[in-house]
Coordinates of C-alpha atoms and ligand atoms in Angstrom, one line a residue:
M137 CA 0.0 0.0 0.0
T138 CA 1.3 3.4 -0.8
D139 CA 1.0 6.1 1.8
V140 CA 2.8 9.0 0.3
T141 CA 1.4 11.4 2.9
P142 CA 1.0 9.6 6.2
A143 CA -2.2 10.4 8.1
G144 CA -2.0 13.7 10.0
I145 CA 1.2 14.8 8.3
P146 CA 1.0 17.8 6.0
S147 CA 1.9 17.0 2.4
L148 CA 5.5 18.1 1.9
T149 CA 5.1 18.3 -1.8
R150 CA 1.9 18.0 -3.7
S151 CA 2.9 16.9 -7.2
V152 CA 5.8 15.8 -9.3
D153 CA 5.8 19.4 -10.6
D154 CA 7.2 20.5 -7.3
L155 CA 10.3 18.4 -7.9
S156 CA 12.2 21.4 -9.3
L157 CA 11.5 23.5 -6.2
L158 CA 12.7 20.6 -4.0
E159 CA 15.8 20.3 -6.2
R160 CA 16.6 24.0 -5.5
V161 CA 16.4 23.8 -1.7
N162 CA 17.6 20.3 -1.1
P163 CA 21.1 19.7 -2.6
V164 CA 20.9 15.9 -1.9
F165 CA 17.7 15.4 -3.8
N166 CA 19.0 15.4 -7.3
T167 CA 21.9 13.1 -6.5
A168 CA 19.5 10.1 -6.3
K169 CA 19.1 9.8 -10.0
M170 CA 22.8 10.1 -10.4
T171 CA 23.1 7.1 -8.1
L172 CA 20.7 5.1 -10.2
Y173 CA 22.5 6.0 -13.4
Q174 CA 25.8 5.0 -12.0
L175 CA 24.4 1.7 -10.8
A176 CA 22.9 1.1 -14.3
S177 CA 26.4 1.9 -15.8
S178 CA 27.8 -0.8 -13.5
G179 CA 25.8 -3.4 -15.3
D180 CA 22.8 -3.7 -12.9
E181 CA 19.9 -4.8 -15.1
N182 CA 17.1 -3.6 -12.8
A183 CA 18.9 -0.2 -12.4
L184 CA 19.3 0.0 -16.2
A185 CA 15.6 -0.7 -16.8
L186 CA 14.6 2.0 -14.2
S187 CA 17.1 4.4 -15.6
N188 CA 15.6 3.9 -19.1
M189 CA 12.1 4.5 -17.7
Y190 CA 13.3 7.9 -16.3
G191 CA 15.1 8.6 -19.6
L192 CA 18.4 9.3 -17.7
T193 CA 21.4 10.4 -19.7
A194 CA 25.1 10.7 -18.9
E195 CA 25.1 14.5 -19.3
E196 CA 22.5 14.9 -16.6
T197 CA 23.7 12.3 -14.2
E198 CA 27.4 11.6 -14.2
A199 CA 29.3 13.7 -11.7
T200 CA 32.2 14.2 -14.1
S201 CA 33.0 13.8 -17.7
E202 CA 36.4 12.2 -17.0
A203 CA 36.2 8.5 -17.8
D204 CA 38.6 7.3 -15.1
E205 CA 36.8 9.4 -12.5
Q206 CA 33.6 7.9 -13.6
I207 CA 35.0 4.4 -13.1
I208 CA 36.1 5.3 -9.5
N209 CA 32.6 6.7 -8.8
H210 CA 31.0 3.5 -10.2
I211 CA 33.2 1.2 -8.1
I212 CA 32.5 3.1 -4.9
L213 CA 28.8 3.2 -5.6
E214 CA 28.5 -0.5 -6.6
T215 CA 30.6 -1.5 -3.6
R216 CA 28.4 0.5 -1.2
Y217 CA 25.0 -0.6 -2.8
R218 CA 25.9 -4.3 -3.1
T219 CA 27.6 -4.7 0.3
M220 CA 24.9 -2.8 2.1
G221 CA 22.3 -5.2 0.4
V222 CA 24.3 -8.2 1.6
L223 CA 24.5 -6.8 5.2
A224 CA 20.8 -6.0 5.2
E225 CA 20.0 -9.6 4.1
R226 CA 22.4 -11.1 6.7
S227 CA 21.0 -8.9 9.5
G228 CA 18.3 -11.5 10.1
C229 CA 15.6 -8.8 10.3
P230 CA 12.4 -9.7 8.5
T231 CA 12.1 -6.2 6.9
A232 CA 14.8 -4.2 5.2
V233 CA 14.0 -0.5 5.3
D234 CA 15.9 1.7 2.8
L235 CA 16.0 5.3 4.3
P236 CA 16.4 7.1 2.0
C237 CA 15.7 4.8 -0.9
G238 CA 16.0 7.3 -3.7
Y239 CA 15.2 5.6 -7.0
N240 CA 17.3 2.4 -6.4
P241 CA 16.0 -1.0 -7.5
R242 CA 16.6 -2.9 -4.1
G243 CA 12.9 -3.6 -3.7
I244 CA 13.0 -5.7 -6.9
E245 CA 16.0 -7.8 -5.7
F246 CA 14.6 -8.3 -2.2
A247 CA 11.2 -9.3 -3.4
A248 CA 12.7 -11.8 -5.8
K249 CA 14.3 -13.5 -2.7
G250 CA 11.0 -13.4 -0.8
H251 CA 12.3 -10.7 1.6
A252 CA 10.1 -7.8 2.7
Y253 CA 11.3 -4.4 1.6
V254 CA 10.2 -0.9 2.6
G255 CA 11.5 2.2 0.8
I256 CA 11.2 5.6 2.5
D257 CA 12.2 8.9 1.0
L258 CA 10.8 12.4 0.6
P259 CA 7.2 12.2 -0.7
A260 CA 8.1 13.8 -4.1
V261 CA 10.7 11.0 -4.7
I262 CA 8.3 8.3 -3.6
L263 CA 5.7 9.6 -6.1
E264 CA 8.1 8.7 -8.9
A265 CA 10.0 5.8 -7.4
E266 CA 7.1 3.6 -6.3
P267 CA 5.2 3.3 -9.6
A268 CA 8.4 2.6 -11.5
V269 CA 9.7 -0.2 -9.2
T270 CA 6.2 -1.7 -8.7
S271 CA 5.7 -1.9 -12.5
M272 CA 8.7 -4.2 -12.6
L273 CA 7.4 -6.6 -9.9
P274 CA 5.4 -9.7 -10.7
E275 CA 1.9 -9.5 -9.2
S276 CA 2.8 -12.3 -6.7
Q277 CA 5.6 -10.1 -5.2
H278 CA 3.7 -6.8 -4.8
H279 CA 2.9 -7.4 -1.1
L280 CA 6.6 -7.7 -0.3
V281 CA 7.5 -4.1 -1.4
R282 CA 6.0 -1.0 0.1
Y283 CA 6.9 2.7 -0.1
F284 CA 6.2 5.6 2.2
G285 CA 6.9 9.3 1.9
A286 CA 8.5 10.8 5.1
D287 CA 11.1 13.3 6.2
A288 CA 14.0 11.5 8.1
T289 CA 14.2 14.5 10.5
N290 CA 10.5 14.5 11.3
Y291 CA 9.6 11.8 13.8
A292 CA 5.8 12.0 13.3
S293 CA 6.2 11.3 9.6
L294 CA 8.6 8.4 10.2
E295 CA 6.5 6.9 12.9
A296 CA 3.5 6.9 10.5
A297 CA 5.5 4.9 8.0
F298 CA 7.0 2.5 10.6
D299 CA 3.6 1.9 12.1
H300 CA 2.9 -0.2 9.0
I301 CA 5.8 -2.5 9.7
E302 CA 5.8 -5.5 12.1
G303 CA 8.8 -7.0 13.7
E304 CA 12.5 -6.1 13.6
V305 CA 13.8 -3.7 11.0
C306 CA 17.2 -3.3 9.3
I307 CA 17.4 0.3 8.3
T308 CA 20.0 1.1 5.6
T309 CA 21.2 4.7 5.0
E310 CA 23.4 5.5 2.0
G311 CA 24.2 8.9 0.6
L312 CA 22.5 11.1 3.1
L313 CA 24.5 12.2 6.1
M314 CA 27.1 14.1 4.1
Y315 CA 24.3 16.5 3.1
F316 CA 22.8 16.9 6.6
T317 CA 24.0 19.5 9.1
D318 CA 24.9 18.2 12.5
S319 CA 21.5 19.4 13.9
E320 CA 19.6 17.5 11.2
T321 CA 21.8 14.4 11.9
A322 CA 21.0 14.7 15.6
E323 CA 17.3 14.7 14.8
F324 CA 17.7 11.8 12.5
C325 CA 19.7 9.8 15.2
D326 CA 17.0 10.5 17.8
N327 CA 14.4 9.3 15.4
I328 CA 16.3 6.1 14.5
R329 CA 16.8 5.3 18.2
R330 CA 13.1 5.7 18.9
V331 CA 12.2 3.5 15.9
L332 CA 14.7 0.8 16.9
S333 CA 13.6 0.9 20.5
A334 CA 10.1 0.3 19.4
H335 CA 10.8 -2.3 16.7
G336 CA 14.2 -3.9 17.5
G337 CA 16.8 -4.4 14.7
C338 CA 19.7 -2.2 13.6
W339 CA 20.7 0.8 11.5
L340 CA 23.4 0.2 8.8
L341 CA 25.2 3.4 7.9
A342 CA 27.4 3.6 4.8
D343 CA 28.1 7.3 5.1
A344 CA 30.4 7.5 8.1
E345 CA 33.5 6.4 6.3
V346 CA 32.6 7.5 2.8
V347 CA 35.5 10.0 2.5
M348 CA 37.8 7.2 3.7
Q349 CA 36.3 4.9 1.1
Y350 CA 36.8 7.5 -1.7
I351 CA 40.4 8.2 -0.8
L352 CA 41.4 4.6 -0.4
T353 CA 39.7 3.5 -3.6
A354 CA 41.3 6.4 -5.5
R355 CA 44.7 5.6 -4.1
A356 CA 44.4 1.9 -5.1
F357 CA 43.2 2.8 -8.6
Y358 CA 45.6 5.7 -9.5
G359 CA 48.7 4.7 -7.6
D360 CA 51.2 7.5 -7.7
R361 CA 48.9 9.9 -9.6
F362 CA 46.5 9.8 -6.7
M363 CA 47.2 13.2 -5.1
E364 CA 47.1 15.1 -8.4
V365 CA 43.7 13.5 -9.3
M366 CA 42.3 14.1 -5.8
R367 CA 43.2 17.8 -6.1
R368 CA 41.5 18.1 -9.5
R369 CA 38.5 16.1 -8.2
K370 CA 38.1 18.4 -5.1
A371 CA 38.2 21.6 -7.2
H372 CA 35.5 20.1 -9.4
A373 CA 33.3 19.1 -6.4
D374 CA 33.7 22.5 -4.7
K375 CA 32.4 24.1 -7.9
Q376 CA 29.4 21.8 -8.1
S377 CA 28.2 21.8 -4.5
D378 CA 27.9 24.0 -1.4
V379 CA 28.2 20.9 0.9
D380 CA 31.2 20.8 3.2
V381 CA 31.6 17.2 4.2
K382 CA 34.3 18.1 6.7
A383 CA 31.7 19.9 8.8
R384 CA 29.8 16.7 9.5
T385 CA 30.6 14.9 12.8
L386 CA 29.3 11.5 11.6
V387 CA 31.2 11.7 8.4
I388 CA 34.8 10.9 9.3
D389 CA 37.4 13.2 7.9
P390 CA 40.5 11.0 7.5
T391 CA 42.7 13.9 6.4
A392 CA 43.0 15.5 9.8
D393 CA 43.2 13.2 12.9
P394 CA 41.0 10.1 12.0
A395 CA 41.2 8.6 15.5
Q396 CA 39.9 11.8 17.1
A397 CA 37.2 12.2 14.4
M398 CA 36.2 8.6 15.1
R399 CA 36.0 9.2 18.9
K400 CA 33.9 12.4 18.2
A401 CA 31.5 10.5 16.0
M402 CA 31.1 7.7 18.5
A403 CA 30.5 10.3 21.3
F404 CA 27.9 12.0 19.0
L405 CA 26.1 8.7 18.6
A406 CA 26.3 8.0 22.4
A407 CA 24.8 11.4 23.1
H408 CA 21.8 10.2 21.1
G409 CA 21.6 6.8 22.8
L410 CA 23.3 4.8 20.0
K411 CA 26.5 2.8 19.6
A412 CA 28.3 1.6 16.5
E413 CA 30.2 -1.4 15.4
R414 CA 32.5 -1.2 12.4
I415 CA 31.8 -3.8 9.7
I416 CA 34.8 -4.1 7.5
V417 CA 33.7 -4.0 3.9
A418 CA 36.3 -6.5 2.6
D419 CA 34.6 -9.2 4.8
H420 CA 31.2 -8.9 3.1
V421 CA 31.6 -7.4 -0.4
P422 CA 30.2 -9.7 -3.1
E423 CA 31.5 -10.0 -6.7
L424 CA 31.4 -6.6 -8.4
N425 CA 30.7 -6.0 -12.1
N426 CA 33.1 -3.0 -12.2
L427 CA 36.1 -5.0 -10.9
A428 CA 35.7 -7.5 -13.7
K429 CA 36.5 -4.7 -16.2
L430 CA 39.9 -3.8 -14.5
P431 CA 43.4 -5.3 -14.8
A432 CA 44.2 -7.9 -12.2
D433 CA 46.7 -5.8 -10.3
K434 CA 44.2 -2.9 -9.8
V435 CA 41.6 -5.4 -8.6
V436 CA 44.0 -6.7 -5.9
Q437 CA 44.8 -3.2 -4.8
I438 CA 41.1 -2.2 -4.6
R439 CA 40.2 -5.4 -2.7
E440 CA 43.1 -4.7 -0.3
S441 CA 41.7 -1.1 0.3
M442 CA 38.4 -2.6 1.4
K443 CA 40.1 -4.0 4.5
S444 CA 40.6 -0.5 5.8
Y445 CA 37.2 1.1 5.7
A446 CA 33.9 0.0 7.2
Y447 CA 30.1 0.5 7.2
W448 CA 28.6 0.9 10.6
K449 CA 26.1 -1.3 12.4
I450 CA 24.3 1.0 14.9
T451 CA 22.0 -0.1 17.7
P452 CA 20.5 1.6 20.7
I453 CA 22.5 1.6 23.9
A454 CA 21.1 -1.0 26.2
A455 CA 22.3 0.3 29.6
V456 CA 22.6 -2.0 32.6
P457 CA 21.5 -0.3 35.9
L458 CA 24.1 -0.3 38.6
D459 CA 23.4 -0.7 42.4
V460 CA 23.9 2.8 43.9
H461 CA 22.3 2.4 47.4
E462 CA 25.6 2.9 49.3
A463 CA 26.2 6.3 47.6
Q464 CA 22.8 7.8 48.3
G465 CA 21.9 10.2 51.1
S466 CA 23.2 13.5 52.7
G467 CA 21.4 15.5 50.0
M468 CA 22.5 13.6 46.9
E469 CA 20.5 11.0 44.9
L470 CA 22.3 9.0 42.3
A471 CA 21.2 6.7 39.5
A472 CA 23.8 4.9 37.4
S473 CA 23.9 2.5 34.4
L474 CA 26.7 1.0 32.3
D475 CA 26.6 0.3 28.6
D476 CA 29.8 -1.4 27.4
D477 CA 32.4 1.1 28.7
T478 CA 30.2 4.2 29.1
L479 CA 29.1 5.0 32.6
S480 CA 25.9 7.2 32.8
L481 CA 25.1 9.0 36.0
E482 CA 22.2 11.0 37.0
I483 CA 23.0 13.2 40.0
A484 CA 20.2 15.0 41.9
G485 CA 20.7 17.5 44.7
R486 CA 24.1 18.7 45.9
L487 CA 27.5 17.4 45.0
D488 CA 29.5 18.9 47.8
T489 CA 32.0 18.1 50.6
L490 CA 29.4 15.8 52.3
T491 CA 28.3 13.9 49.2
A492 CA 31.4 13.9 46.9
P493 CA 33.2 11.1 48.9
N494 CA 30.2 8.8 48.3
L495 CA 30.3 9.5 44.5
L496 CA 34.1 8.9 44.5
K497 CA 33.7 5.6 46.4
F498 CA 30.9 4.5 44.0
Y499 CA 33.1 5.5 40.9
E500 CA 36.2 3.6 42.2
Q501 CA 34.2 0.5 43.1
T502 CA 32.6 0.6 39.6
V503 CA 36.0 0.9 37.7
E504 CA 37.4 -1.9 39.9
K505 CA 34.8 -4.2 38.4
H506 CA 34.2 -2.8 34.9
S507 CA 36.1 -1.0 32.2
V508 CA 34.9 2.6 32.0
E509 CA 36.2 4.9 29.2
E510 CA 33.6 7.6 29.3
V511 CA 31.3 9.1 31.9
R512 CA 28.2 11.0 31.1
V513 CA 26.5 12.9 33.8
D514 CA 22.9 14.0 33.5
C515 CA 22.9 17.3 35.5
T516 CA 19.2 18.2 35.0
K517 CA 18.5 17.7 38.7
L518 CA 22.0 18.7 40.0
A519 CA 21.5 21.9 42.1
Y520 CA 25.1 22.7 43.1
V521 CA 28.6 21.4 42.8
S522 CA 31.5 22.4 45.2
S523 CA 35.2 22.1 44.6
A524 CA 35.0 18.6 46.3
G525 CA 32.6 17.5 43.6
L526 CA 34.8 19.0 40.9
R527 CA 37.7 16.9 42.2
V528 CA 35.7 13.8 41.7
I529 CA 35.1 14.8 38.1
V530 CA 38.9 15.5 37.6
I531 CA 39.6 11.9 38.9
M532 CA 37.1 10.5 36.4
L533 CA 38.7 12.6 33.6
K534 CA 42.1 11.0 34.4
G535 CA 40.6 7.5 34.1
C536 CA 38.5 8.0 30.9
T537 CA 40.0 8.0 27.4
R538 CA 36.7 9.4 26.0
G539 CA 36.3 12.0 28.7
V540 CA 33.5 13.3 30.9
T541 CA 30.3 14.9 29.5
L542 CA 28.0 17.0 31.7
V543 CA 24.5 17.1 30.2
A544 CA 22.2 20.1 30.9
P545 CA 23.9 21.7 33.9
N546 CA 21.9 24.5 35.4
D547 CA 23.2 28.2 35.4
T548 CA 24.8 27.8 38.9
V549 CA 26.7 24.8 37.8
R550 CA 27.7 26.3 34.5
E551 CA 29.0 29.4 36.3
I552 CA 31.1 27.2 38.6
L553 CA 32.5 25.3 35.6
H554 CA 33.5 28.6 34.0
Q555 CA 35.0 30.2 37.1
T556 CA 37.2 27.1 37.8
G557 CA 38.3 26.6 34.2
M558 CA 36.7 23.1 34.3
V559 CA 34.6 24.1 31.2
D560 CA 37.8 23.5 29.1
M561 CA 38.3 20.0 30.5
V562 CA 34.8 18.5 30.3
N563 CA 32.3 18.3 27.5
V564 CA 29.1 20.3 28.3
E565 CA 26.0 19.6 26.3
Ligands
SAM1906 C1 22.2 10.5 -2.7 S1 20.5 10.0 -2.7 C2 20.7 8.4 -2.1 C3 19.5 7.5 -2.3 C4 19.7 6.0 -2.1 N1 20.1 5.7 -0.8 C5 20.6 5.5 -3.1 O1 21.7 5.1 -2.8 O2 20.2 5.4 -4.3 C6 19.9 10.9 -1.3 C7 18.4 10.8 -1.1 O3 18.1 11.4 0.2 C8 16.8 11.9 0.1 N2 16.5 12.9 1.2 C9 17.1 14.1 1.4 N3 16.7 14.7 2.5 C10 15.8 13.8 3.1 C11 15.0 13.8 4.3 N4 15.0 14.9 5.1 N5 14.3 12.7 4.6 C12 14.2 11.7 3.7 N6 15.0 11.6 2.6 C13 15.7 12.6 2.3 C14 16.7 12.5 -1.3 O4 15.4 12.7 -1.7 C15 17.5 11.5 -2.1 O5 16.6 10.5 -2.6

């Protein structure tokens, strides 16, 4: 069943005529047909049939006119699309949800294997994508493929779509986060966590290491000419788009300090109740049409490069509550939970000379039993912190490689953090 405009949600666009308006305000929108064209050029028969249906041409849809750059783009795209498909199938979830689906033909492939598929994208895209894909499905497979129009940053519209799905979902996201600002990504992450908490399943993200994938593939392909080609490519991309990928926390920039960028991205996810596992692409990539066209030495290099970048499997943090009864009292209430090596604390009342020793004792007993690399303190109900309380935070800082984050401190606590210079040592959200 098509539900382009879920009940209660205002229509985002009313007709296909509005596509040109959408194109002008949303830089990511027009890249979806480019993706389809590149997949078609990679020898994917379903993509070719869809691409012909839309009448796509190279002039409109190739990002570059340079033949060797096109090959690189096709290899990257085919690697991403095929490997993500394999991972979604292997996830064990009964429904694969492509968010955003663009115009891709994954519904046709999944239905042919008897697997349920849901495509979600902006309503204007679904208006075009759904009839084209559905027209290629045998009648007996129609029930397996459904489409919904929604905005990934709008929970009500997503919820209306996910309400139609039963059981665990494997959500795949390819080619979106590089176009989102951090605040849009934050909304999207919160929405994904809510959906996964309700349904179970996982979120597979191809975008986090896309720059890494590009650089490693280009280096494997061009060898010594790599830097010169990358410079040309960057100048070309800068002219075409106003998007600055380097400004995206969840899109790792490997040209600066990749380890730090990775920590920042993981902390961003943790702040939204999510955690990620890196899935190395080389371990799952299937046979690729584009590699069959290349000399054997280049294929070896490209396959080798796939060992160094990953797609991310993201799931909600399932925190285990910790026993805090010994630390309570004297004006401080504590709640604590542990997820892997992240300790989350909720401190209510005063963290002062009387109560700080209890918190310190609790912290030291916890790190004796568990590995703790990050502490997050919910300060919503924290009224006051004295220098004794700050000393406990400094002790935590020394023990945690990923630092201490204070979430929502009140004005009094913020002022104390500024006065003491602690504001430069901890993260404040
Ligand atoms: C580069 S395309 C990728 C599409 C698809 N994943 C693929 O690989 O073919 C990006 C897609 O994101 C969609 N999009 C952009 N903003 C969106 C939003 N707020 N909510 C849902 N989809 C969005 C666009 O309409 C477009 O189809």
